[in-house]
Coordinates of C-alpha atoms and ligand atoms in Angstrom, one line a residue:
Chain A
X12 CA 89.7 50.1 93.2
X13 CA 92.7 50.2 95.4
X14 CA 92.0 48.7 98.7
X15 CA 94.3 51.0 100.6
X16 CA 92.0 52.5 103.5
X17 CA 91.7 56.6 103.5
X18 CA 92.2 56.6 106.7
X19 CA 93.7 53.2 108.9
X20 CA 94.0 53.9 113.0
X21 CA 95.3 51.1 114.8
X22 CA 95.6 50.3 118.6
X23 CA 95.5 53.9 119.2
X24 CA 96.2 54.8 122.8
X25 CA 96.1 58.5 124.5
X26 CA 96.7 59.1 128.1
X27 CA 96.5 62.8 129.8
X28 CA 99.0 62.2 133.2
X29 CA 97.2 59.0 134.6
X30 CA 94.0 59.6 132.7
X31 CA 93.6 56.9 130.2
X32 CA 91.4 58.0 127.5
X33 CA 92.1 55.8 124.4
X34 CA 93.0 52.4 125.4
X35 CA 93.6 51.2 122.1
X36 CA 90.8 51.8 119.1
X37 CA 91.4 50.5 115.8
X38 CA 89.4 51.2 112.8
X39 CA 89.4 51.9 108.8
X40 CA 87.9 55.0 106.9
X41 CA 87.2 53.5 103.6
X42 CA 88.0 56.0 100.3
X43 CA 84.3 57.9 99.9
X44 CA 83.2 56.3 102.9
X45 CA 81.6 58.1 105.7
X46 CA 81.7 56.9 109.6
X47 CA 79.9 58.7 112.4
X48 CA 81.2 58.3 115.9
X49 CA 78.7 58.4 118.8
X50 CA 79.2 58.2 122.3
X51 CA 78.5 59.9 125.4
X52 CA 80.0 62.9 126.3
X53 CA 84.0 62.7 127.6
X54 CA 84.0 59.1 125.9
X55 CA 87.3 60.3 124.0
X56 CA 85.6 61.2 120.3
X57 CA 87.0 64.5 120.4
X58 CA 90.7 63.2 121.7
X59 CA 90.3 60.0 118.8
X60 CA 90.1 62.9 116.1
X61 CA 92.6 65.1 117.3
X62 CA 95.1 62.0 117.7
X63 CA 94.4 61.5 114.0
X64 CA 95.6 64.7 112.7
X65 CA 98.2 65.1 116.0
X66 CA 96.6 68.2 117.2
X67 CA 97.3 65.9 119.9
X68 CA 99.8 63.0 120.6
X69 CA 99.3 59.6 120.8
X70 CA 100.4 57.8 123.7
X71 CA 100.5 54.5 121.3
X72 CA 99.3 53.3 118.4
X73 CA 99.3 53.9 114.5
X74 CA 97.4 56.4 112.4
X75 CA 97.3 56.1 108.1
X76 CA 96.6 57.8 105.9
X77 CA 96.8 56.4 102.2
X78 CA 98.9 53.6 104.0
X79 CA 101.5 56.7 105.1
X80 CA 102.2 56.6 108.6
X81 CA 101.3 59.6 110.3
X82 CA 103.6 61.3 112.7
X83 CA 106.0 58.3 114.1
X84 CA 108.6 56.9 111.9
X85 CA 110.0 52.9 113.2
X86 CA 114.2 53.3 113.0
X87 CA 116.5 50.7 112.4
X88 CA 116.5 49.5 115.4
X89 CA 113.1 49.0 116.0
X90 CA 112.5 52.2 117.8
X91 CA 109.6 54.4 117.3
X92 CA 110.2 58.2 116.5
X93 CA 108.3 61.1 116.6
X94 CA 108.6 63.0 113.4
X95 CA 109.5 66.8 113.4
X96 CA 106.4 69.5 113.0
X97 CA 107.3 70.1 109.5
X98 CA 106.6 66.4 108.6
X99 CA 103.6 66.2 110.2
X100 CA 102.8 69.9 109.0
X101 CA 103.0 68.1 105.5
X102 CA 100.5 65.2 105.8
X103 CA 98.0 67.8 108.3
X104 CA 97.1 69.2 104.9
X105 CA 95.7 66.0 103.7
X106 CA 93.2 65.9 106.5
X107 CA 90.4 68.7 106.8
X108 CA 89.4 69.4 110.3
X109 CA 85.9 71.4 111.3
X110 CA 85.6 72.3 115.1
X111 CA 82.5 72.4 117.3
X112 CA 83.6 76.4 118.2
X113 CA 83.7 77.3 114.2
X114 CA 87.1 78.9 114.8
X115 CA 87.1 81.2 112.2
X116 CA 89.9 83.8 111.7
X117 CA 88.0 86.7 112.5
X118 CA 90.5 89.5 111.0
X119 CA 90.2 87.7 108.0
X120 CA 87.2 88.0 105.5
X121 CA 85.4 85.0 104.5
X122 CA 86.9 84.4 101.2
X123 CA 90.5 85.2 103.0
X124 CA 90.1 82.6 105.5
X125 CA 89.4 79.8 102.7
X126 CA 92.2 80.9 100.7
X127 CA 95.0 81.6 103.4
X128 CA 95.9 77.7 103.6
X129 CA 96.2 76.8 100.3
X130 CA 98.1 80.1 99.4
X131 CA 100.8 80.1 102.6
X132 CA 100.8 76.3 102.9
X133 CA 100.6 74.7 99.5
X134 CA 102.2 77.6 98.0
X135 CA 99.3 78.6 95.3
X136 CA 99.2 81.9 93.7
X137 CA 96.3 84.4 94.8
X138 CA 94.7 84.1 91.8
X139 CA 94.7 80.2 91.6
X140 CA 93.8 80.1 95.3
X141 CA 90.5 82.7 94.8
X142 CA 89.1 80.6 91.9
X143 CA 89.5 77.6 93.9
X144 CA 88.2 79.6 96.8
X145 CA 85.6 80.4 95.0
X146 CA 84.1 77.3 94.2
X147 CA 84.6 76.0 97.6
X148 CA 82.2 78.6 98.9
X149 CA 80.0 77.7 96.3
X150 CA 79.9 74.4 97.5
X151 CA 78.5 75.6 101.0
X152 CA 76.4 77.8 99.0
X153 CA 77.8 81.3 100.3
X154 CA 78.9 82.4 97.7
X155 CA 77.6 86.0 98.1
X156 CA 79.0 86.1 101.5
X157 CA 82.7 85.8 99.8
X158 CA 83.9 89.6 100.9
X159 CA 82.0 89.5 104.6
X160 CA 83.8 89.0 107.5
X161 CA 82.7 86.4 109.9
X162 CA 81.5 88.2 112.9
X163 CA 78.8 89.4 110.2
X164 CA 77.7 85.6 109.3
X165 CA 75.3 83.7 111.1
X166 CA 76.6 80.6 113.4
X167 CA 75.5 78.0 110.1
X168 CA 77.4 80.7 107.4
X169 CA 80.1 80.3 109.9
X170 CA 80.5 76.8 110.4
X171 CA 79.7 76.1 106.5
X172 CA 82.9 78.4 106.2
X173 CA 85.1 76.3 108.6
X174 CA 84.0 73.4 105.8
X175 CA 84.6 75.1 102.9
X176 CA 88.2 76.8 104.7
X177 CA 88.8 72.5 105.4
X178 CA 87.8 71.7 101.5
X179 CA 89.7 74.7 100.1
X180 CA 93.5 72.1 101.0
X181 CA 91.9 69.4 98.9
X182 CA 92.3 66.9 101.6
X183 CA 91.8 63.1 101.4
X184 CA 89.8 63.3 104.4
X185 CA 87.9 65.4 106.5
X186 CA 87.2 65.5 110.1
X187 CA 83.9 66.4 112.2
X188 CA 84.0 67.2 115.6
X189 CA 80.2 68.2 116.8
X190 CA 80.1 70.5 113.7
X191 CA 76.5 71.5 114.8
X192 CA 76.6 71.2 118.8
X193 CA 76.7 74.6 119.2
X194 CA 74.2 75.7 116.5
X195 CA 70.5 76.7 117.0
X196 CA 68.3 74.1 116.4
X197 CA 66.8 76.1 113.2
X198 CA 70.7 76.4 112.0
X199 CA 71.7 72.9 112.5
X200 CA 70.4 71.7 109.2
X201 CA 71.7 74.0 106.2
X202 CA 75.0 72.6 108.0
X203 CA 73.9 69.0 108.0
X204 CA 72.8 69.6 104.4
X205 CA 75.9 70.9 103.0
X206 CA 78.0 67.6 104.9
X207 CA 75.2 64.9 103.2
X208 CA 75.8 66.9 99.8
X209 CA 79.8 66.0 100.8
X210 CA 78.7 62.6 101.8
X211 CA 77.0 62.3 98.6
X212 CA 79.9 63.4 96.3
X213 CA 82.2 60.9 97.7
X214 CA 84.3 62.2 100.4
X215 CA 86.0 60.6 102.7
X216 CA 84.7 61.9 106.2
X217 CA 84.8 61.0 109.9
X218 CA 82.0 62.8 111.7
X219 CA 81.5 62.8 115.3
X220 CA 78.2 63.6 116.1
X221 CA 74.8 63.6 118.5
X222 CA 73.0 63.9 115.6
X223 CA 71.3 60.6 115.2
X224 CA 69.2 60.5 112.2
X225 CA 72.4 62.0 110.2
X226 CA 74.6 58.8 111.5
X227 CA 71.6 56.5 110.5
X228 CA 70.8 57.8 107.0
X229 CA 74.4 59.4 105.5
X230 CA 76.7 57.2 107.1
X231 CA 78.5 53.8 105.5
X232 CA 79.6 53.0 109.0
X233 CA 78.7 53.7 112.9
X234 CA 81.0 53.9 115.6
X235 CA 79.9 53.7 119.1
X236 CA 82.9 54.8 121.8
X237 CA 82.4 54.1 125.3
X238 CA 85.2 54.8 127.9
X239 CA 88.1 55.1 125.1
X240 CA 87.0 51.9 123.3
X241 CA 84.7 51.0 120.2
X242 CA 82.0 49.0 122.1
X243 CA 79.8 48.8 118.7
X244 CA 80.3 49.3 115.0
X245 CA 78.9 48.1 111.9
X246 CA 76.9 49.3 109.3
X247 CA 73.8 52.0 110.6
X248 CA 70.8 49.8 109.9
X249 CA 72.9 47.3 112.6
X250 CA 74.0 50.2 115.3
X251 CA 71.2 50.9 115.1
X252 CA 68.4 48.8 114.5
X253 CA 70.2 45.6 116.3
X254 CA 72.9 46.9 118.3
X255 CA 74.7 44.3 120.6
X256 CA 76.0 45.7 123.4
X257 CA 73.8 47.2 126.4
X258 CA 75.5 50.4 126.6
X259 CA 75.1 51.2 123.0
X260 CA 70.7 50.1 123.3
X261 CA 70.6 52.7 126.3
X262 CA 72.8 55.2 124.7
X263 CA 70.5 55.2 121.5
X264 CA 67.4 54.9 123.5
X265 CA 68.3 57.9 125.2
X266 CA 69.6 60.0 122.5
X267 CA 66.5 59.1 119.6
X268 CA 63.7 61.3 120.1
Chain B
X27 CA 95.3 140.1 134.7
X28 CA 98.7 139.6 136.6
X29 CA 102.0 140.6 134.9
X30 CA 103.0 136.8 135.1
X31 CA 99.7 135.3 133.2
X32 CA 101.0 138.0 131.2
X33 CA 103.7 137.3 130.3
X34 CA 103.3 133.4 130.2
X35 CA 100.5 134.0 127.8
X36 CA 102.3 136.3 125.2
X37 CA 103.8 133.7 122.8
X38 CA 105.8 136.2 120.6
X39 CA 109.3 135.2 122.1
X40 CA 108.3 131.3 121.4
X41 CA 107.5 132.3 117.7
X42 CA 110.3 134.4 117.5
X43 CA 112.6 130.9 118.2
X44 CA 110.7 128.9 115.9
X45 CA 113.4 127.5 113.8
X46 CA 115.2 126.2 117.1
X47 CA 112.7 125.5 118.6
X48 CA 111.3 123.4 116.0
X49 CA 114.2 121.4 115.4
X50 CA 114.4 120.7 118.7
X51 CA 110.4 119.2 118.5
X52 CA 111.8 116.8 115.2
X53 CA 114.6 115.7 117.9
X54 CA 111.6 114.4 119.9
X55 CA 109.7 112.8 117.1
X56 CA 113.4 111.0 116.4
X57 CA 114.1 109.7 119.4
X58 CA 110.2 108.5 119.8
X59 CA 110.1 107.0 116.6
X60 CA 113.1 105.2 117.4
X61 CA 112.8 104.4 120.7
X62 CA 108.9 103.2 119.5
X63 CA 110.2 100.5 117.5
X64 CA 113.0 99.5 119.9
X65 CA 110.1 98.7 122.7
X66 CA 107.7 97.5 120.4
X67 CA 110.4 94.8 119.0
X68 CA 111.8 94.1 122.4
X69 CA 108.6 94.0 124.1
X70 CA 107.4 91.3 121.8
X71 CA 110.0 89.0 122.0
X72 CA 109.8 89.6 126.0
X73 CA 105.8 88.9 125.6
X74 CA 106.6 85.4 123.5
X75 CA 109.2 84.5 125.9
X76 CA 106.1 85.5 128.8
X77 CA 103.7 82.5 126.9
X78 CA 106.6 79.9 125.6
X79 CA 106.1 76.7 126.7
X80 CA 109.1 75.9 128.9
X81 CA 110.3 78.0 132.4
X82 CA 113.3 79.2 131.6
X83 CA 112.1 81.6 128.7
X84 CA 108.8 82.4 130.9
X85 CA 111.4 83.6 133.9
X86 CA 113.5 85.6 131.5
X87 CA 110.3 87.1 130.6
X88 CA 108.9 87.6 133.6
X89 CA 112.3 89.5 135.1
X90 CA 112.7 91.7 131.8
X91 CA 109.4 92.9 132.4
X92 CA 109.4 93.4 136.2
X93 CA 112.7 95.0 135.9
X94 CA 111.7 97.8 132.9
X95 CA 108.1 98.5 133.9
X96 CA 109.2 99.1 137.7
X97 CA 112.6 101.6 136.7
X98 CA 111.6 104.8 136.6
X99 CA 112.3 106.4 133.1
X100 CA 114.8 109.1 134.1
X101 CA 116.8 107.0 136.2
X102 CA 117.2 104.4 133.3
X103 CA 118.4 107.2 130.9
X104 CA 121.2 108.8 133.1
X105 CA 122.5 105.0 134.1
X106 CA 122.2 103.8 130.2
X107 CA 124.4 107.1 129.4
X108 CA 126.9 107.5 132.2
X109 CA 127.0 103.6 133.5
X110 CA 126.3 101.2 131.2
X111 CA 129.4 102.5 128.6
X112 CA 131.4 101.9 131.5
X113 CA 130.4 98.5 132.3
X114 CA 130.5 97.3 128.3
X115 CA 133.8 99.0 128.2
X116 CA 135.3 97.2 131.6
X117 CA 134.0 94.1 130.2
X118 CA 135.9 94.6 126.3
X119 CA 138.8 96.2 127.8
X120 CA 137.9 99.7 125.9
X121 CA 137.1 103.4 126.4
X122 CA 133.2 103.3 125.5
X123 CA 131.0 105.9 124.9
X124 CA 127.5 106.7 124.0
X125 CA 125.7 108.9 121.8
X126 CA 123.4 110.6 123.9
X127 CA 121.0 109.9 120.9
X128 CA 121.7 106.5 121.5
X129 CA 121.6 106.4 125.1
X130 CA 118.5 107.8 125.1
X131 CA 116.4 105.1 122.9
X132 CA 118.1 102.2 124.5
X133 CA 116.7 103.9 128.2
X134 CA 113.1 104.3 126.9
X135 CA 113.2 102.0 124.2
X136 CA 114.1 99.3 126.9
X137 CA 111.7 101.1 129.5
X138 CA 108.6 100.6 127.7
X139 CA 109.0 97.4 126.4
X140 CA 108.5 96.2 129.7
X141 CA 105.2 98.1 129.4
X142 CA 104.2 96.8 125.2
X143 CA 105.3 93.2 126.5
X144 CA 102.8 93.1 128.8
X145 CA 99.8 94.4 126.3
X146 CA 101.7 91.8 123.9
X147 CA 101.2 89.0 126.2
X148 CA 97.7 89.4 127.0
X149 CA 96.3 90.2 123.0
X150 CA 98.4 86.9 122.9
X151 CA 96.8 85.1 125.2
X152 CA 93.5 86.5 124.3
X153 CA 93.4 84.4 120.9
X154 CA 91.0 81.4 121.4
X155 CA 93.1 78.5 121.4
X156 CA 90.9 76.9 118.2
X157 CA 92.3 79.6 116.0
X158 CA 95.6 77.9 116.5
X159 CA 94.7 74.6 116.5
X160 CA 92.1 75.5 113.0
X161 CA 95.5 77.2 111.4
X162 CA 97.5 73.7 112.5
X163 CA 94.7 71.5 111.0
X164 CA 95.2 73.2 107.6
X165 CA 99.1 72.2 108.0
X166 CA 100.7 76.2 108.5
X167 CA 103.8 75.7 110.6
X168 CA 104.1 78.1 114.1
X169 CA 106.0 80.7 112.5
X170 CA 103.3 81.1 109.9
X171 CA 100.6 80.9 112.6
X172 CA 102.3 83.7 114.8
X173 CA 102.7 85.9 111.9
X174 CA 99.5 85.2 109.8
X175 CA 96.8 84.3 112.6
X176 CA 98.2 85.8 116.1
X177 CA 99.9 88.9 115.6
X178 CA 97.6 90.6 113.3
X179 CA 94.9 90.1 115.7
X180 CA 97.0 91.5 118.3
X181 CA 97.6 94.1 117.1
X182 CA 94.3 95.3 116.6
X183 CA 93.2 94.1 120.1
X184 CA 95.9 96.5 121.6
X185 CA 96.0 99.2 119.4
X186 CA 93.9 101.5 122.0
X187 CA 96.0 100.6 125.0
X188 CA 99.1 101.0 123.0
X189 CA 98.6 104.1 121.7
X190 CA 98.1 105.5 125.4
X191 CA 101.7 103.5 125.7
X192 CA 102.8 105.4 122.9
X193 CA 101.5 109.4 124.1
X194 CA 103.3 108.3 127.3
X195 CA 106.5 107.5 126.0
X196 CA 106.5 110.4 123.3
X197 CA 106.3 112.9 126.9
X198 CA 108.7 110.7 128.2
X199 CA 111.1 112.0 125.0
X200 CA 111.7 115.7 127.1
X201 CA 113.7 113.8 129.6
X202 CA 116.0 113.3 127.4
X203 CA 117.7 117.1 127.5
X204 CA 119.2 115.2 130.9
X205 CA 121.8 113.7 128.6
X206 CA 121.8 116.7 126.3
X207 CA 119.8 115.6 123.7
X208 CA 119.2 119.1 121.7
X209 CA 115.1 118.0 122.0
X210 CA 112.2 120.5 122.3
X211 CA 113.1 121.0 126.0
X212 CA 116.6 121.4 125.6
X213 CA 116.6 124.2 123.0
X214 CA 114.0 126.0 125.7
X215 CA 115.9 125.5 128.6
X216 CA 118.9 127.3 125.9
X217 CA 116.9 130.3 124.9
X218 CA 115.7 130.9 128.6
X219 CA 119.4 131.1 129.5
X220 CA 119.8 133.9 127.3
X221 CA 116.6 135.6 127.0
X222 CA 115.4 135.3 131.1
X223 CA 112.0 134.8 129.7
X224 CA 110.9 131.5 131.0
X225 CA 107.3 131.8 131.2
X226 CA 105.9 131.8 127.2
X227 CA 108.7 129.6 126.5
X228 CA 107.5 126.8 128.6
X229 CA 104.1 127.5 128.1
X230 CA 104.9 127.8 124.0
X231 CA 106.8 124.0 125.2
X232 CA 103.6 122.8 126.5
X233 CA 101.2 124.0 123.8
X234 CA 103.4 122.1 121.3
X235 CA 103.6 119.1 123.0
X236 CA 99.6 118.9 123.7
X237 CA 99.3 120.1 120.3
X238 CA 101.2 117.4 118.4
X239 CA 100.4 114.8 121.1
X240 CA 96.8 115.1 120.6
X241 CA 96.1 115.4 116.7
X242 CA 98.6 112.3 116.1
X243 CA 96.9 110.3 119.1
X244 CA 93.4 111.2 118.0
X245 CA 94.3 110.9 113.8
X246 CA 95.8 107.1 115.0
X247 CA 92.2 106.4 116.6
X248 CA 90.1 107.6 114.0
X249 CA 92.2 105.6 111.6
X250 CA 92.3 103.0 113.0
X251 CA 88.6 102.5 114.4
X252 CA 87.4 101.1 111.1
X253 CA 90.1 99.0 110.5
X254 CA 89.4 97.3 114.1
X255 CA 86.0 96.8 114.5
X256 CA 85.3 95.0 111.3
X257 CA 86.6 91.8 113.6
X258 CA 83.9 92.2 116.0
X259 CA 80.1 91.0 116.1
Ligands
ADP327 N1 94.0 68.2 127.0 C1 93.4 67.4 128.0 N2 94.0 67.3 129.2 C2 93.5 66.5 130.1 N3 92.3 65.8 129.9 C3 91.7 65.9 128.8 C4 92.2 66.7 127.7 N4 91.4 66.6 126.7 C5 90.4 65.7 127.0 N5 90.6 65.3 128.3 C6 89.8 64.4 129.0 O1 89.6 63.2 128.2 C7 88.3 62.7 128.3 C8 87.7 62.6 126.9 O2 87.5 63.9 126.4 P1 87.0 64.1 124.9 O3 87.8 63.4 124.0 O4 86.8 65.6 124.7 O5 85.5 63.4 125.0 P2 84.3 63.6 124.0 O6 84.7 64.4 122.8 O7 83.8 62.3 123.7 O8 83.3 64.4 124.8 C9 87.5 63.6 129.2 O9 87.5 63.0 130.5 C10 88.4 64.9 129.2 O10 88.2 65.6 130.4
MG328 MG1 84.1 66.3 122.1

């Protein structure tokens, strides 16, 4: 297998005005691999995902993915240069994104918010699209709810649209941020279930979560973020059976009951 | 019953001038309809100018709409048709004049796009900011987002307000017999010279408006009522 990571983010740095949030993380996302970020709350996990895809811009730092650089080109002279939107337009489809909010286009029905992307964006025919549509929703097993629109789902039919909207671009990657944080308890898992059945077909994913026994059990890799650094990562039965640093042992202790 | 309820009440004379009179109402439905999309297209761009990211284009904005929704729509129609050719024509070096069809959509279509801007700007900025940043996760470029993702949810936001927008610049259409416009009041104000029968001709004028105001206003809602709360819990 080729050794190229999915996903490779290198001394990535993010500062908002004099607020340093990132101060320089650096990680790999294995092809079919699966890492779960933890760490308390304004650590930077949501601003580390959104610097990925360039919803928002690093300050420094690389991002990868398949080995492409994402968003800066280096010039001839040595200079780095911020691509234009279309560029980074392009490789955004590569990398599916689910929000904490859902964010569902809610003038479109459910079936029309999967297919819109992969119809306007990567140009496929309506037919094409709905077939592939189709089987996305399948995959998050709402298949019946194809012609609803969302207001009339549930907050777990809605977020397991937002996946299926994210899977419908065939990306190489997909990206969590708190996909159940705002889910009733009694909702949380038909989502959690649908991302191990991901998990479990082999994609890629980056999954920021408080859900602990997910990032023990479905997760290749743990990643614990404390004040815009990775203060602890290794494999789950190490985060979290034998973690090293303080902060991570009272961060855990905290969070697993 | 006075001789003047009457008399205002006995429509005859406003049948009798039906033909006139009605071509006069489909001068009214022009000069709405065009004057309509004049504000709605002007508005927008004013509203997208209102929420773009740099000053400059917020100022411009800011002064189009300060400057329309605060002149009063007659004054605007009389300066478009008597002062504005004047100006353009100083400034080319030419004898300019105006259709008073013309003049008169410019005035309101420029009028109340200082008022659609302003219902534009806040559907706009109603839109959670995750529906953007969703629709820029799957890759769609701006343009696509405004025209795919903002817009249609706009619209359907301010479809109530605007229509109000829309019954008030349809009555604002009978100020344009100022300039001559041969519109519904026009024609009246023609027969009454001859026929010294104000009354049922005004209240015939009045009737018609309410009439066609209402059942378009009220056909608009019904229509659209489905259509809009499909989107909401
Ligand atoms: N757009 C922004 N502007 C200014 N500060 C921000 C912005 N986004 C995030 N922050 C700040 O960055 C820090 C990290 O936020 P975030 O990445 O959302 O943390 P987490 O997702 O781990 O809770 C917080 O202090 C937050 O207030
Ligand atoms: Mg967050």
């Amino acid at each position: 297998m080729d050794a190229t990571p999915a996903i490779r983010v290198v001394d990535l740095r993010k500062s908002f005005g004099t607020l340093e949030v990132l101060k320089g993380v650096s990680f790999d996302v294995d092809r079919g691999s699966v890492v779960s970020m933890i760490g308390a709350s304004g650590s930077g996990k949501s601003t580390l995902l959104r610097c990925i895809n360039f919803l928002e811009t690093p300050s420094g730092g690389e991002v990868y993915i398949d080995g492409e650089p994402m968003g800066f080109r280096t010039d001839a002279t040595g200079q780095r240069r911020l691509q234009p939107l279309s560029e980074i337009n392009r490789m955004r489809r590569d990398l599916g994104m689910v929000f904490q909010q859902f964010n569902l286009w809610p003038h479109m029905t459910v079936l029309g918010n999967v297919i819109e992307a992969p119809m306007r964006v990567r140009g496929m025919n309506r037919k094409r699209a709905a077939a592939l549509g189709e089987e996305c929703l399948a995959r998050v097993h709402l298949s019946e709810k194809a012609r609803e629109y969302p207001a009339r789902l549930s907050g777990g039919q809605q977020q397991r649209v937002a996946i299926a909207r994210a899977l419908a671009m065939q990306p190489k990657a997909m990206l969590f941020d708190e996909p159940t944080s705002s889910l009733d308890p009694e909702l949380t898992d038909e989502v959690l279930a649908v991302m191990r059945e991901l998990a479990g077909d082999g994609t890629t994913m980056i999954v920021v979560t408080h859900e602990m026994g997910f990032a023990r059990d479905a997760s290749d890799r743990v990643l614990f973020l404390h004040n815009g650094l990775i203060e602890e990562e290794g494999p789950p039965e190490q985060v979290f059976g034998a973690p090293r640093s303080e902060r991570c042992r009272q961060f855990l202790s905290k969070h697993l009951q | 019953m006075s001789d003047a309820l009457r008399q205002s009440l006995d429509l005859s004379l406003f049948w009798e001038y039906r033909q006139v009179l009605l071509s006069g109402l489909l001068f009214n439905v022009y000069v709405f309809a065009c004057s309509a999309v004049t504000a709605l297209l002007v508005g927008l761009a004013a509203a997208l100018l209102r929420v773009n990211r740099s000053w400059p284009f917020r100022w411009i904005g800011t002064v189009h709409v300060e400057l329309f929704r605060n002149a009063p729509d007659y004054i605007m129609v009389v300066w478009v048709h008597f002062v504005l050719p004047l100006l353009l024509g100083a400034i080319i070096g030419r004898r300019l004049e105006f259709h008073p069809f013309v003049s008169a959509v410019i005035a309101l279509g420029f009028v109340y796009s200082g008022y659609f801007a302003e219902t534009f700007r806040a559907g706009i900025q109603a839109i959670p900011i995750g529906h953007v940043e969703a629709a820029r996760a799957c890759g769609m470029g701006e343009r696509l987002i405004l025209w795919r993702i903002i817009l249609p949810q706009v619209v359907r936001r301010m479809l109530p307000e605007a229509v109000n927008q829309l019954v008030s610049l349809f009555k604002a259409t009978t100020i344009v017999s100022l300039i001559a416009v041969p519109d519904l009041m026009y024609n009246v104000s023609m027969v009454t010279a001859t026929e010294m029968r104000p009354l049922p001709l005004y209240t015939g004028a009045a009737l018609t408006y309410f009439a066609v105001i209402w059942l378009a206003a009220t056909g608009v809602r019904l229509l659209s009522e489905r259509w809009r709360s499909k989107i909401y819990a």
